[in-house]
């Protein structure tokens, strides 16, 4: 060391650190997604997705996600003069993300512009955008999902539908009559029984005539109301005939505030850019949606769509996690070699990439089923594969996020990377909209109510039977398990069935559509005795380099 060096203030040179992953095209870099979009019927959307994918990779777009999460929404129940306002203040970046999502049609495009592949195109776009920021996806999803439920009440749909589907975001706390676009939330969960909404105590009192489309006042509480600044909510409340569904506006048509009082915001571990609240309903005006006493049947239309969106959201989280992990490993060396070239790291990355591709492939297959609901096979498949996919993909995400974080090492734990956000977001979809057990029970309910769904499920698998011995064996074992398990044990075994149904469906799709090295690795690691609790235990004889390259080329 010479004297000059010793007295320089520069202590060291920063080396061996990856460049920030930005200025990349989230669609162009995602080969499997591009193939899925074509295959599932939305080739027409490719140019738009390429444009959008590039925008999602811009540093300024990525910054929006960080800013929206660093600045939690704040509730102001009253203004400084003492008026009740129930206002939530968000960082401007949240509003920008909402504005982009709605302008791009993520809240409604298949309803506003129905055409073959419309759900597929929307799912792909949603998948790209929630990689930037996932929490704002909650009101976007609920707005999207409200439309099928509102079909049960055509007069309300005619009145509010055009504004709900309009590509216009207006985040102001003002009556919907002053807006060109509306967002919709949902309020089902109460303190004494979340999954079991039959125990709800909120009551609805008719103002005049009773029945569908009529005005009621609601009295009670809701324990979870996410995105409470939405312009209206689908709410469950009891009438004399039982649990019914209502559309509750945030402001009354006369321009006064509706009595939906926000008590406090939830202090969530994740999903923090989105507000979730506890509310009280003190005679809040609402109109009945659909048949009286059949509220669950009505709102389930919304719930089915939100569950499907949970599949997209969690697949998207996995995609962002694996992309970050591979990018890091491509640029970081340890013990004399780049991480991505080291066999053990290859095993971990390839395994994470397989999980991510399988999740996306199943999700996009379900998007096609959504597009083809007039086809009986697709209808039946959507009925059973939505709870299967929601359960499995959401449940696989937390450990995936954690392993991807570990690939990045200590820096992966730091809040100025996206990894802690992906990790904290990861359990939310699994619990929201029917947690794991509830999904498993829903699979059984679907089979018991309409046994054809199981037939449709196995018909879907049949398309891949004969392509791989391990798969054939797995499917026949699953069939045998269904026949040999006494019905009274189905509930106890529901997770066993759900796990195996999900893996078989993913394998069937990969065997038909993915390159042989992907399908082979999936079958070798998920359908055989090699299956292990941790990622990174792929057996030998596979091609991890090819799997990683497909997920993200250097
Ligand atoms: C971030 C976030 C946002 C949310 N936003 C909203 C919202 O906007 N609107 C809304 O209405 N709700 C919302 N929820 C509530 C959410 O949907 C509920 O938390 C969820 O449905 C579970 O209800 P619970 O919390 O009462 O749990 P419980 O219903 O008490 O369930 C507890 C556990 O028991 C299991 N379980 C339940 N029944 C059975 C059974 N029969 N057999 C075996 N296991 C069973 C469940 O799977 C779960 O693991 C939100 C939740 C979160 C975390």
Coordinates of C-alpha atoms and ligand atoms in Angstrom, one line a residue:
X1 CA 0.0 0.0 0.0
X2 CA 1.5 3.3 -0.9
X3 CA 1.0 6.5 1.1
X4 CA -1.5 8.0 -1.4
X5 CA -3.8 5.0 -1.0
X6 CA -3.5 5.1 2.8
X7 CA -4.8 8.7 3.0
X8 CA -7.5 8.5 0.4
X9 CA -11.0 8.6 2.0
X10 CA -12.2 5.9 -0.3
X11 CA -12.2 2.8 1.8
X12 CA -13.0 0.2 -0.8
X13 CA -14.5 -0.5 -4.2
X14 CA -18.0 -2.0 -4.4
X15 CA -17.7 -5.2 -6.4
X16 CA -19.6 -8.4 -6.9
X17 CA -23.0 -6.7 -6.4
X18 CA -25.7 -7.2 -9.1
X19 CA -27.2 -4.2 -11.0
X20 CA -30.8 -3.3 -10.0
X21 CA -33.3 -5.4 -12.0
X22 CA -35.0 -2.6 -13.9
X23 CA -35.5 -1.5 -17.4
X24 CA -36.5 -5.0 -18.3
X25 CA -39.6 -6.2 -20.1
X26 CA -41.7 -8.4 -17.8
X27 CA -43.6 -10.0 -20.7
X28 CA -40.7 -10.3 -23.2
X29 CA -38.5 -12.0 -20.5
X30 CA -41.2 -14.5 -19.6
X31 CA -41.1 -17.2 -22.2
X32 CA -43.6 -19.5 -20.5
X33 CA -46.1 -16.7 -20.1
X34 CA -45.8 -15.7 -23.8
X35 CA -46.5 -19.3 -24.7
X36 CA -49.5 -19.5 -22.3
X37 CA -51.1 -16.4 -23.7
X38 CA -50.9 -17.8 -27.2
X39 CA -52.0 -21.2 -26.3
X40 CA -55.0 -20.2 -24.1
X41 CA -56.4 -17.9 -26.8
X42 CA -55.2 -14.4 -26.4
X43 CA -52.5 -14.1 -29.1
X44 CA -54.2 -10.9 -30.2
X45 CA -53.1 -9.2 -26.9
X46 CA -49.3 -9.8 -27.4
X47 CA -48.4 -6.3 -28.6
X48 CA -50.3 -4.7 -25.8
X49 CA -48.6 -7.1 -23.3
X50 CA -45.2 -6.3 -24.7
X51 CA -45.9 -2.6 -24.3
X52 CA -47.2 -3.1 -20.8
X53 CA -44.4 -5.5 -19.8
X54 CA -41.9 -2.8 -20.7
X55 CA -43.7 -0.2 -18.7
X56 CA -43.8 -2.5 -15.6
X57 CA -40.1 -2.8 -15.7
X58 CA -39.4 0.9 -15.7
X59 CA -37.6 2.2 -12.6
X60 CA -40.3 4.8 -12.1
X61 CA -43.0 2.2 -12.1
X62 CA -41.0 0.0 -9.7
X63 CA -40.6 3.0 -7.4
X64 CA -44.4 3.4 -7.2
X65 CA -44.6 0.0 -5.5
X66 CA -41.9 0.8 -3.0
X67 CA -43.5 4.2 -2.2
X68 CA -47.0 2.9 -1.8
X69 CA -45.8 0.4 0.8
X70 CA -43.4 2.7 2.6
X71 CA -46.3 5.1 3.3
X72 CA -49.1 3.2 5.0
X73 CA -52.7 4.5 4.5
X74 CA -54.0 6.7 7.3
X75 CA -57.6 6.8 8.5
X76 CA -59.2 10.1 9.5
X77 CA -62.6 9.4 11.0
X78 CA -63.4 13.1 11.4
X79 CA -62.3 16.4 9.9
X80 CA -60.9 19.1 12.0
X81 CA -64.4 20.6 12.5
X82 CA -65.8 17.4 13.9
X83 CA -67.6 16.1 10.8
X84 CA -67.6 12.4 10.3
X85 CA -65.6 11.8 7.0
X86 CA -64.2 8.3 7.1
X87 CA -61.4 9.3 4.9
X88 CA -58.3 7.3 4.1
X89 CA -55.3 9.1 2.9
X90 CA -53.0 7.2 0.6
X91 CA -49.6 8.0 -0.8
X92 CA -50.0 9.4 -4.3
X93 CA -48.1 6.4 -5.7
X94 CA -51.0 4.1 -4.5
X95 CA -53.5 6.3 -6.5
X96 CA -51.1 6.1 -9.5
X97 CA -51.1 2.3 -9.4
X98 CA -54.9 2.2 -9.1
X99 CA -55.1 4.6 -12.0
X100 CA -52.9 2.5 -14.2
X101 CA -54.7 -0.7 -13.3
X102 CA -58.1 0.7 -14.1
X103 CA -57.0 2.5 -17.2
X104 CA -55.5 -0.8 -18.4
X105 CA -58.8 -2.6 -17.7
X106 CA -57.6 -4.9 -15.0
X107 CA -60.8 -4.3 -13.1
X108 CA -63.2 -5.1 -15.9
X109 CA -61.9 -5.7 -19.4
X110 CA -63.5 -9.2 -19.9
X111 CA -66.9 -7.7 -19.0
X112 CA -66.5 -4.4 -20.8
X113 CA -65.0 -5.9 -24.0
X114 CA -66.0 -9.6 -24.0
X115 CA -64.3 -11.6 -26.7
X116 CA -62.4 -14.9 -27.0
X117 CA -59.3 -14.8 -24.8
X118 CA -60.4 -11.7 -22.9
X119 CA -59.9 -13.4 -19.5
X120 CA -56.5 -14.7 -20.6
X121 CA -55.3 -11.3 -21.7
X122 CA -56.5 -9.7 -18.5
X123 CA -54.9 -12.4 -16.4
X124 CA -51.6 -11.9 -18.1
X125 CA -51.7 -8.2 -17.6
X126 CA -52.7 -8.5 -14.0
X127 CA -49.9 -11.0 -13.5
X128 CA -47.4 -8.4 -14.8
X129 CA -48.7 -5.5 -12.8
X130 CA -49.0 -7.3 -9.5
X131 CA -45.3 -8.1 -9.8
X132 CA -44.7 -4.4 -9.4
X133 CA -47.1 -4.0 -6.5
X134 CA -49.6 -6.6 -5.2
X135 CA -51.6 -4.8 -2.5
X136 CA -53.6 -2.5 -4.8
X137 CA -54.7 -5.6 -6.6
X138 CA -57.3 -6.1 -3.8
X139 CA -59.8 -3.4 -4.8
X140 CA -59.0 -4.1 -8.5
X141 CA -60.0 -7.7 -8.0
X142 CA -63.1 -6.9 -5.9
X143 CA -64.3 -4.5 -8.5
X144 CA -63.7 -7.1 -11.2
X145 CA -65.4 -9.8 -9.2
X146 CA -68.5 -7.7 -8.3
X147 CA -69.9 -7.8 -11.9
X148 CA -70.9 -11.5 -11.9
X149 CA -72.8 -11.0 -8.6
X150 CA -74.6 -7.9 -9.8
X151 CA -75.9 -10.0 -12.7
X152 CA -78.4 -11.3 -10.1
X153 CA -79.9 -7.8 -9.9
X154 CA -80.2 -6.5 -13.5
X155 CA -81.6 -3.0 -12.5
X156 CA -78.6 -2.4 -10.2
X157 CA -76.3 -3.7 -12.8
X158 CA -77.8 -1.4 -15.4
X159 CA -77.5 1.6 -13.0
X160 CA -74.0 1.0 -11.7
X161 CA -72.4 -1.4 -14.2
X162 CA -71.2 1.2 -16.7
X163 CA -69.4 3.2 -14.0
X164 CA -67.9 0.0 -12.5
X165 CA -66.6 -1.1 -15.8
X166 CA -65.4 2.4 -17.0
X167 CA -61.7 2.8 -17.4
X168 CA -61.7 5.7 -15.0
X169 CA -60.2 5.9 -11.5
X170 CA -61.4 8.6 -9.2
X171 CA -60.0 8.1 -5.6
X172 CA -61.8 11.1 -4.2
X173 CA -64.0 10.7 -1.1
X174 CA -67.1 12.0 -2.8
X175 CA -70.4 10.5 -3.9
X176 CA -70.3 8.2 -6.9
X177 CA -72.8 10.5 -8.7
X178 CA -69.8 12.9 -9.0
X179 CA -67.6 10.3 -10.6
X180 CA -67.2 8.6 -14.0
X181 CA -65.8 5.4 -12.5
X182 CA -66.5 3.4 -9.4
X183 CA -64.6 0.8 -7.3
X184 CA -66.4 -2.0 -5.4
X185 CA -65.4 -3.8 -2.1
X186 CA -67.0 -6.6 -0.2
X187 CA -68.0 -7.0 3.4
X188 CA -68.8 -10.5 4.6
X189 CA -66.6 -11.3 7.5
X190 CA -67.8 -10.6 11.1
X191 CA -66.1 -11.1 14.4
X192 CA -68.0 -14.2 15.5
X193 CA -67.6 -16.2 12.3
X194 CA -65.5 -15.4 9.3
X195 CA -65.6 -18.5 7.1
X196 CA -69.0 -19.4 8.6
X197 CA -71.0 -16.4 7.4
X198 CA -74.2 -18.1 8.5
X199 CA -73.4 -16.8 11.9
X200 CA -73.5 -13.2 10.7
X201 CA -75.5 -10.9 12.9
X202 CA -75.8 -7.7 10.8
X203 CA -79.4 -7.1 10.1
X204 CA -81.2 -5.5 7.2
X205 CA -84.5 -3.5 7.7
X206 CA -86.6 -2.7 4.7
X207 CA -87.3 1.0 4.3
X208 CA -90.4 0.4 2.3
X209 CA -91.2 -2.5 0.0
X210 CA -89.2 -5.7 0.6
X211 CA -87.3 -7.8 -1.8
X212 CA -84.7 -7.8 -4.6
X213 CA -83.6 -4.4 -5.7
X214 CA -85.4 -2.7 -2.8
X215 CA -83.8 -0.3 -0.3
X216 CA -82.9 -1.4 3.2
X217 CA -81.0 0.0 6.2
X218 CA -78.2 -2.2 7.6
X219 CA -77.3 -2.3 11.3
X220 CA -74.3 -4.3 12.5
X221 CA -70.6 -4.6 12.0
X222 CA -67.9 -6.0 9.7
X223 CA -64.6 -7.3 11.0
X224 CA -62.7 -7.1 7.7
X225 CA -63.5 -4.6 5.0
X226 CA -60.6 -4.1 2.7
X227 CA -60.3 -1.1 0.5
X228 CA -63.0 0.8 2.5
X229 CA -62.6 3.8 0.3
X230 CA -64.4 1.9 -2.5
X231 CA -67.5 3.6 -3.8
X232 CA -69.8 0.7 -2.9
X233 CA -69.7 -2.7 -1.3
X234 CA -71.4 -6.0 -1.6
X235 CA -72.4 -6.8 1.9
X236 CA -74.1 -9.8 3.6
X237 CA -76.9 -9.1 6.1
X238 CA -79.8 -11.0 7.7
X239 CA -83.4 -10.5 6.8
X240 CA -86.3 -12.6 8.1
X241 CA -85.7 -15.0 5.2
X242 CA -82.0 -15.4 6.1
X243 CA -78.7 -14.1 4.8
X244 CA -79.1 -11.8 1.8
X245 CA -76.7 -9.8 -0.4
X246 CA -76.8 -6.0 -0.6
X247 CA -75.1 -3.3 -2.6
X248 CA -74.1 -0.5 -0.1
X249 CA -72.9 2.8 -1.5
X250 CA -70.4 4.8 0.4
X251 CA -72.5 7.9 0.0
X252 CA -76.3 8.1 -0.2
X253 CA -77.8 9.2 -3.5
X254 CA -78.8 12.5 -1.9
X255 CA -75.1 13.3 -1.4
X256 CA -75.0 12.7 2.4
X257 CA -72.6 10.2 3.9
X258 CA -73.9 6.7 4.2
X259 CA -73.6 5.3 7.8
X260 CA -70.7 3.0 7.1
X261 CA -68.3 4.0 9.8
X262 CA -64.7 3.0 9.7
X263 CA -63.7 2.1 13.3
X264 CA -60.0 1.5 12.6
X265 CA -57.6 0.2 10.0
X266 CA -56.1 -3.2 10.5
X267 CA -52.4 -3.2 11.3
X268 CA -51.4 -5.8 8.7
X269 CA -48.0 -7.6 8.4
X270 CA -48.3 -7.5 4.6
X271 CA -50.5 -6.0 1.9
X272 CA -49.8 -2.7 3.6
X273 CA -50.4 -0.4 0.7
X274 CA -54.0 -1.5 0.7
X275 CA -56.1 -0.4 3.6
X276 CA -58.2 -3.1 5.5
X277 CA -60.7 -1.9 8.1
X278 CA -63.2 -2.7 10.8
X279 CA -66.5 -1.0 10.2
X280 CA -69.9 -0.4 11.8
X281 CA -73.1 -0.1 9.9
X282 CA -75.5 2.3 11.6
X283 CA -78.5 2.2 9.4
X284 CA -76.5 2.3 6.2
X285 CA -78.6 2.4 3.0
X286 CA -78.2 -0.6 0.7
X287 CA -80.2 -2.3 -2.0
X288 CA -80.9 -6.0 -2.1
X289 CA -79.0 -7.9 -4.7
X290 CA -80.6 -11.2 -5.9
X291 CA -83.1 -13.4 -4.1
X292 CA -83.8 -12.7 -0.4
X293 CA -82.3 -15.3 1.8
X294 CA -80.0 -16.5 -0.9
X295 CA -77.2 -14.0 -0.2
X296 CA -74.4 -16.6 -0.1
X297 CA -75.5 -17.9 -3.5
X298 CA -75.3 -14.4 -4.9
X299 CA -72.0 -13.3 -3.4
X300 CA -70.4 -16.6 -4.2
X301 CA -70.2 -15.4 -7.8
X302 CA -68.0 -12.6 -6.5
X303 CA -66.0 -14.9 -4.3
X304 CA -65.3 -17.4 -7.1
X305 CA -63.7 -14.6 -9.1
X306 CA -61.7 -13.3 -6.2
X307 CA -60.4 -16.8 -5.6
X308 CA -59.4 -17.0 -9.2
X309 CA -57.6 -13.7 -8.9
X310 CA -55.8 -15.0 -5.8
X311 CA -54.3 -17.6 -8.1
X312 CA -53.1 -14.9 -10.5
X313 CA -51.8 -12.8 -7.7
X314 CA -49.8 -15.6 -5.9
X315 CA -48.4 -16.9 -9.2
X316 CA -47.3 -13.4 -10.0
X317 CA -45.6 -13.2 -6.6
X318 CA -43.7 -16.4 -7.3
X319 CA -42.7 -15.1 -10.7
X320 CA -41.3 -11.9 -9.3
X321 CA -39.5 -13.9 -6.6
X322 CA -37.8 -16.2 -9.0
X323 CA -36.8 -13.5 -11.4
X324 CA -35.2 -11.5 -8.6
X325 CA -33.4 -14.7 -7.4
X326 CA -32.1 -15.7 -10.8
X327 CA -31.0 -12.2 -11.6
X328 CA -29.0 -12.0 -8.3
X329 CA -27.4 -15.4 -8.8
X330 CA -26.4 -14.5 -12.4
X331 CA -24.4 -11.5 -11.0
X332 CA -23.1 -12.7 -7.7
X333 CA -20.0 -14.9 -7.2
X334 CA -19.1 -16.9 -4.1
X335 CA -16.1 -19.2 -3.5
X336 CA -14.8 -18.5 -7.0
X337 CA -17.8 -19.0 -9.2
X338 CA -21.0 -17.2 -10.2
X339 CA -23.8 -18.5 -8.0
X340 CA -26.0 -19.4 -11.0
X341 CA -23.2 -21.8 -12.2
X342 CA -22.9 -23.7 -8.9
X343 CA -24.7 -27.0 -8.8
X344 CA -26.5 -26.6 -5.5
X345 CA -27.7 -23.2 -6.3
X346 CA -28.9 -24.5 -9.7
X347 CA -30.9 -27.1 -7.9
X348 CA -32.6 -24.4 -5.8
X349 CA -33.3 -22.0 -8.6
X350 CA -34.5 -24.7 -11.0
X351 CA -36.9 -26.0 -8.4
X352 CA -38.3 -22.5 -7.6
X353 CA -38.6 -21.9 -11.4
X354 CA -40.6 -25.1 -11.8
X355 CA -43.0 -24.1 -9.1
X356 CA -43.5 -20.7 -10.6
X357 CA -44.1 -22.0 -14.1
X358 CA -46.5 -24.7 -12.9
X359 CA -48.5 -22.0 -11.0
X360 CA -48.7 -19.7 -13.9
X361 CA -49.6 -22.5 -16.3
X362 CA -52.5 -23.7 -14.1
X363 CA -53.7 -20.1 -13.7
X364 CA -53.7 -19.3 -17.4
X365 CA -55.5 -22.6 -18.1
X366 CA -58.2 -21.4 -15.6
X367 CA -58.3 -18.1 -17.5
X368 CA -59.3 -20.0 -20.6
X369 CA -61.9 -21.9 -18.6
X370 CA -63.3 -18.4 -17.5
X371 CA -63.4 -17.4 -21.2
X372 CA -65.4 -20.5 -22.2
X373 CA -68.0 -20.8 -19.5
X374 CA -70.6 -21.8 -22.1
X375 CA -68.7 -25.0 -22.7
X376 CA -69.8 -27.6 -20.1
X377 CA -66.3 -29.1 -19.6
X378 CA -64.8 -25.7 -19.0
X379 CA -67.6 -24.8 -16.6
X380 CA -67.2 -27.9 -14.5
X381 CA -63.4 -27.7 -14.6
X382 CA -63.6 -24.0 -13.4
X383 CA -65.8 -25.1 -10.5
X384 CA -63.4 -27.7 -9.2
X385 CA -60.1 -26.3 -10.3
X386 CA -60.6 -22.8 -8.8
X387 CA -60.6 -24.0 -5.2
X388 CA -57.8 -26.5 -6.1
X389 CA -55.6 -23.8 -7.6
X390 CA -56.5 -21.2 -5.0
X391 CA -55.6 -23.6 -2.2
X392 CA -52.4 -24.9 -3.8
X393 CA -50.8 -21.9 -5.4
X394 CA -51.5 -19.6 -2.5
X395 CA -50.2 -22.1 -0.1
X396 CA -47.0 -22.8 -2.0
X397 CA -46.1 -19.1 -2.2
X398 CA -44.8 -18.2 1.3
X399 CA -42.0 -20.8 1.3
X400 CA -41.2 -19.9 -2.3
X401 CA -40.9 -16.3 -1.3
X402 CA -38.6 -17.2 1.6
X403 CA -36.3 -19.4 -0.5
X404 CA -36.0 -16.8 -3.2
X405 CA -35.1 -14.3 -0.4
X406 CA -32.4 -16.7 0.9
X407 CA -30.9 -16.9 -2.6
X408 CA -30.2 -13.2 -2.3
X409 CA -28.6 -13.7 1.0
X410 CA -28.5 -10.9 3.7
X411 CA -29.5 -8.2 1.2
X412 CA -32.7 -10.2 0.6
X413 CA -33.9 -9.4 4.1
X414 CA -33.5 -5.6 3.5
X415 CA -36.5 -3.4 3.0
X416 CA -34.9 -1.7 0.0
X417 CA -35.3 -4.9 -2.0
X418 CA -38.7 -6.2 -3.0
X419 CA -38.1 -9.5 -1.2
X420 CA -39.5 -8.7 2.3
X421 CA -42.6 -7.3 0.6
X422 CA -43.1 -10.4 -1.5
X423 CA -42.6 -12.5 1.7
X424 CA -45.1 -10.5 3.8
X425 CA -47.6 -10.5 1.0
X426 CA -47.3 -14.2 0.5
X427 CA -49.6 -15.6 3.2
X428 CA -52.4 -13.0 2.6
X429 CA -54.0 -14.7 -0.5
X430 CA -53.9 -18.0 1.2
X431 CA -56.1 -16.7 4.1
X432 CA -58.2 -14.1 2.4
X433 CA -61.3 -15.3 0.5
X434 CA -61.5 -18.7 2.1
X435 CA -58.4 -20.1 3.8
X436 CA -56.8 -23.5 3.0
X437 CA -59.2 -25.8 4.8
X438 CA -62.2 -23.9 3.4
X439 CA -60.9 -24.4 -0.1
X440 CA -60.5 -28.1 0.5
X441 CA -64.0 -28.4 1.9
X442 CA -65.2 -26.5 -1.2
X443 CA -63.6 -29.0 -3.5
X444 CA -65.5 -31.8 -1.6
X445 CA -68.7 -29.7 -1.7
X446 CA -68.4 -29.3 -5.4
X447 CA -68.0 -33.0 -5.9
X448 CA -70.9 -33.9 -3.6
X449 CA -73.2 -31.4 -5.2
X450 CA -72.3 -32.0 -8.8
X451 CA -70.3 -35.3 -9.2
X452 CA -69.6 -34.4 -12.9
X453 CA -66.9 -31.9 -11.7
X454 CA -64.7 -34.9 -10.7
X455 CA -65.3 -36.5 -14.0
X456 CA -64.4 -33.2 -15.8
X457 CA -61.3 -33.0 -13.6
X458 CA -60.1 -36.5 -14.6
X459 CA -61.0 -35.9 -18.2
X460 CA -58.7 -32.9 -18.1
X461 CA -55.9 -35.1 -16.8
X462 CA -56.7 -37.8 -19.4
X463 CA -55.3 -35.5 -22.1
X464 CA -51.8 -36.1 -20.7
X465 CA -52.2 -39.8 -19.8
X466 CA -49.8 -42.0 -21.8
X467 CA -47.1 -39.3 -22.0
X468 CA -45.3 -40.2 -18.8
X469 CA -45.4 -43.4 -16.7
X470 CA -44.9 -41.5 -13.4
X471 CA -47.9 -39.3 -14.3
X472 CA -50.0 -42.3 -15.3
X473 CA -49.3 -44.0 -12.0
X474 CA -50.0 -40.9 -10.0
X475 CA -53.4 -40.4 -11.7
X476 CA -54.5 -44.0 -11.3
X477 CA -53.5 -43.9 -7.6
X478 CA -55.5 -40.7 -7.1
X479 CA -58.5 -42.3 -8.8
X480 CA -58.1 -45.4 -6.6
X481 CA -57.8 -43.2 -3.5
X482 CA -61.1 -41.5 -4.3
X483 CA -62.8 -44.9 -4.7
X484 CA -61.2 -46.6 -1.7
X485 CA -61.6 -43.7 0.8
X486 CA -64.9 -44.0 2.7
X487 CA -67.0 -40.9 2.2
X488 CA -67.0 -40.2 5.9
X489 CA -63.2 -39.9 5.8
X490 CA -63.1 -37.5 2.9
X491 CA -63.2 -34.4 5.1
X492 CA -60.3 -35.6 7.2
X493 CA -58.4 -36.4 4.0
X494 CA -59.4 -33.3 2.2
X495 CA -55.9 -31.8 2.1
X496 CA -54.4 -35.0 0.8
X497 CA -56.9 -34.9 -2.1
X498 CA -56.4 -31.2 -2.8
X499 CA -52.6 -31.5 -2.8
X500 CA -52.6 -34.5 -5.1
X501 CA -55.3 -33.0 -7.4
X502 CA -53.3 -29.8 -7.8
X503 CA -50.0 -31.5 -8.5
X504 CA -51.6 -33.8 -11.0
X505 CA -53.3 -31.0 -12.8
X506 CA -50.1 -29.0 -13.0
X507 CA -48.2 -32.0 -14.3
X508 CA -50.9 -32.7 -16.9
X509 CA -50.6 -29.2 -18.3
X510 CA -46.8 -29.1 -18.2
X511 CA -46.6 -32.6 -19.9
X512 CA -48.8 -31.3 -22.7
X513 CA -47.4 -27.8 -23.2
X514 CA -44.0 -27.2 -21.6
X515 CA -40.6 -28.3 -23.0
X516 CA -39.7 -31.9 -22.1
X517 CA -37.0 -30.8 -19.6
X518 CA -39.6 -28.8 -17.6
X519 CA -42.3 -31.5 -17.6
X520 CA -39.7 -34.2 -16.8
X521 CA -38.3 -32.2 -13.8
X522 CA -41.7 -31.5 -12.5
X523 CA -42.7 -35.2 -12.7
X524 CA -39.4 -36.4 -11.2
X525 CA -39.7 -34.0 -8.3
X526 CA -43.4 -33.8 -7.6
X527 CA -44.9 -37.1 -8.6
X528 CA -42.3 -39.5 -7.1
X529 CA -40.7 -40.5 -3.8
X530 CA -38.2 -37.7 -4.4
X531 CA -40.7 -35.2 -3.2
X532 CA -39.2 -33.2 -0.3
X533 CA -40.3 -30.5 2.1
X534 CA -37.7 -28.1 0.9
X535 CA -36.9 -26.5 -2.4
X536 CA -33.6 -27.5 -3.9
X537 CA -34.0 -31.3 -3.7
X538 CA -34.4 -32.1 -7.4
X539 CA -33.1 -35.5 -8.3
X540 CA -30.2 -36.0 -10.6
X541 CA -30.5 -36.5 -14.3
X542 CA -32.4 -33.3 -15.0
X543 CA -31.4 -30.1 -16.9
X544 CA -31.4 -27.3 -14.3
X545 CA -29.5 -24.9 -16.5
X546 CA -32.2 -25.1 -19.2
X547 CA -34.9 -24.6 -16.6
X548 CA -33.2 -21.5 -15.2
X549 CA -32.5 -20.2 -18.6
X550 CA -36.1 -20.5 -19.6
X551 CA -37.2 -18.6 -16.5
X552 CA -34.8 -15.7 -17.1
X553 CA -32.0 -15.6 -19.7
X554 CA -28.9 -13.7 -18.6
Ligands
LIG1 C1 -55.6 -9.0 4.5 C2 -57.0 -9.4 4.6 C3 -58.0 -8.8 4.0 C4 -59.4 -9.2 4.1 N1 -60.3 -8.5 3.5 C5 -61.6 -8.9 3.6 C6 -62.7 -8.1 3.0 O1 -62.5 -7.2 2.3 N2 -64.0 -8.5 3.2 C7 -64.3 -9.6 3.9 O2 -65.4 -10.0 4.1 N3 -63.3 -10.3 4.6 C8 -62.0 -10.0 4.4 N4 -61.0 -10.7 5.0 C9 -61.4 -11.8 5.9 C10 -61.0 -13.1 5.4 O3 -61.8 -13.5 4.3 C11 -61.2 -14.1 6.6 O4 -60.2 -13.8 7.5 C12 -61.2 -15.5 6.2 O5 -62.4 -15.8 5.5 C13 -61.2 -16.4 7.4 O6 -62.2 -16.1 8.4 P1 -61.7 -15.9 9.9 O7 -60.6 -15.0 10.0 O8 -62.9 -15.6 10.7 O9 -61.2 -17.3 10.3 P2 -62.1 -18.6 10.7 O10 -63.3 -18.7 9.8 O11 -62.4 -18.6 12.2 O12 -61.1 -19.7 10.4 C14 -60.0 -20.0 11.2 C15 -59.3 -21.3 10.6 O13 -60.2 -22.4 10.7 C16 -60.3 -23.0 9.4 N5 -61.7 -23.6 9.3 C17 -62.8 -22.9 9.2 N6 -63.9 -23.8 9.1 C18 -63.3 -25.0 9.1 C19 -63.8 -26.4 9.0 N7 -65.1 -26.6 8.9 N8 -63.0 -27.4 9.0 C20 -61.6 -27.2 9.1 N9 -61.1 -26.0 9.2 C21 -61.9 -24.9 9.2 C22 -60.0 -21.9 8.4 O14 -59.5 -22.5 7.2 C23 -59.0 -21.1 9.1 O15 -57.7 -21.7 8.9 C24 -59.7 -10.3 4.9 C25 -58.6 -11.0 5.5 C26 -57.3 -10.6 5.4 C27 -56.2 -11.3 6.1

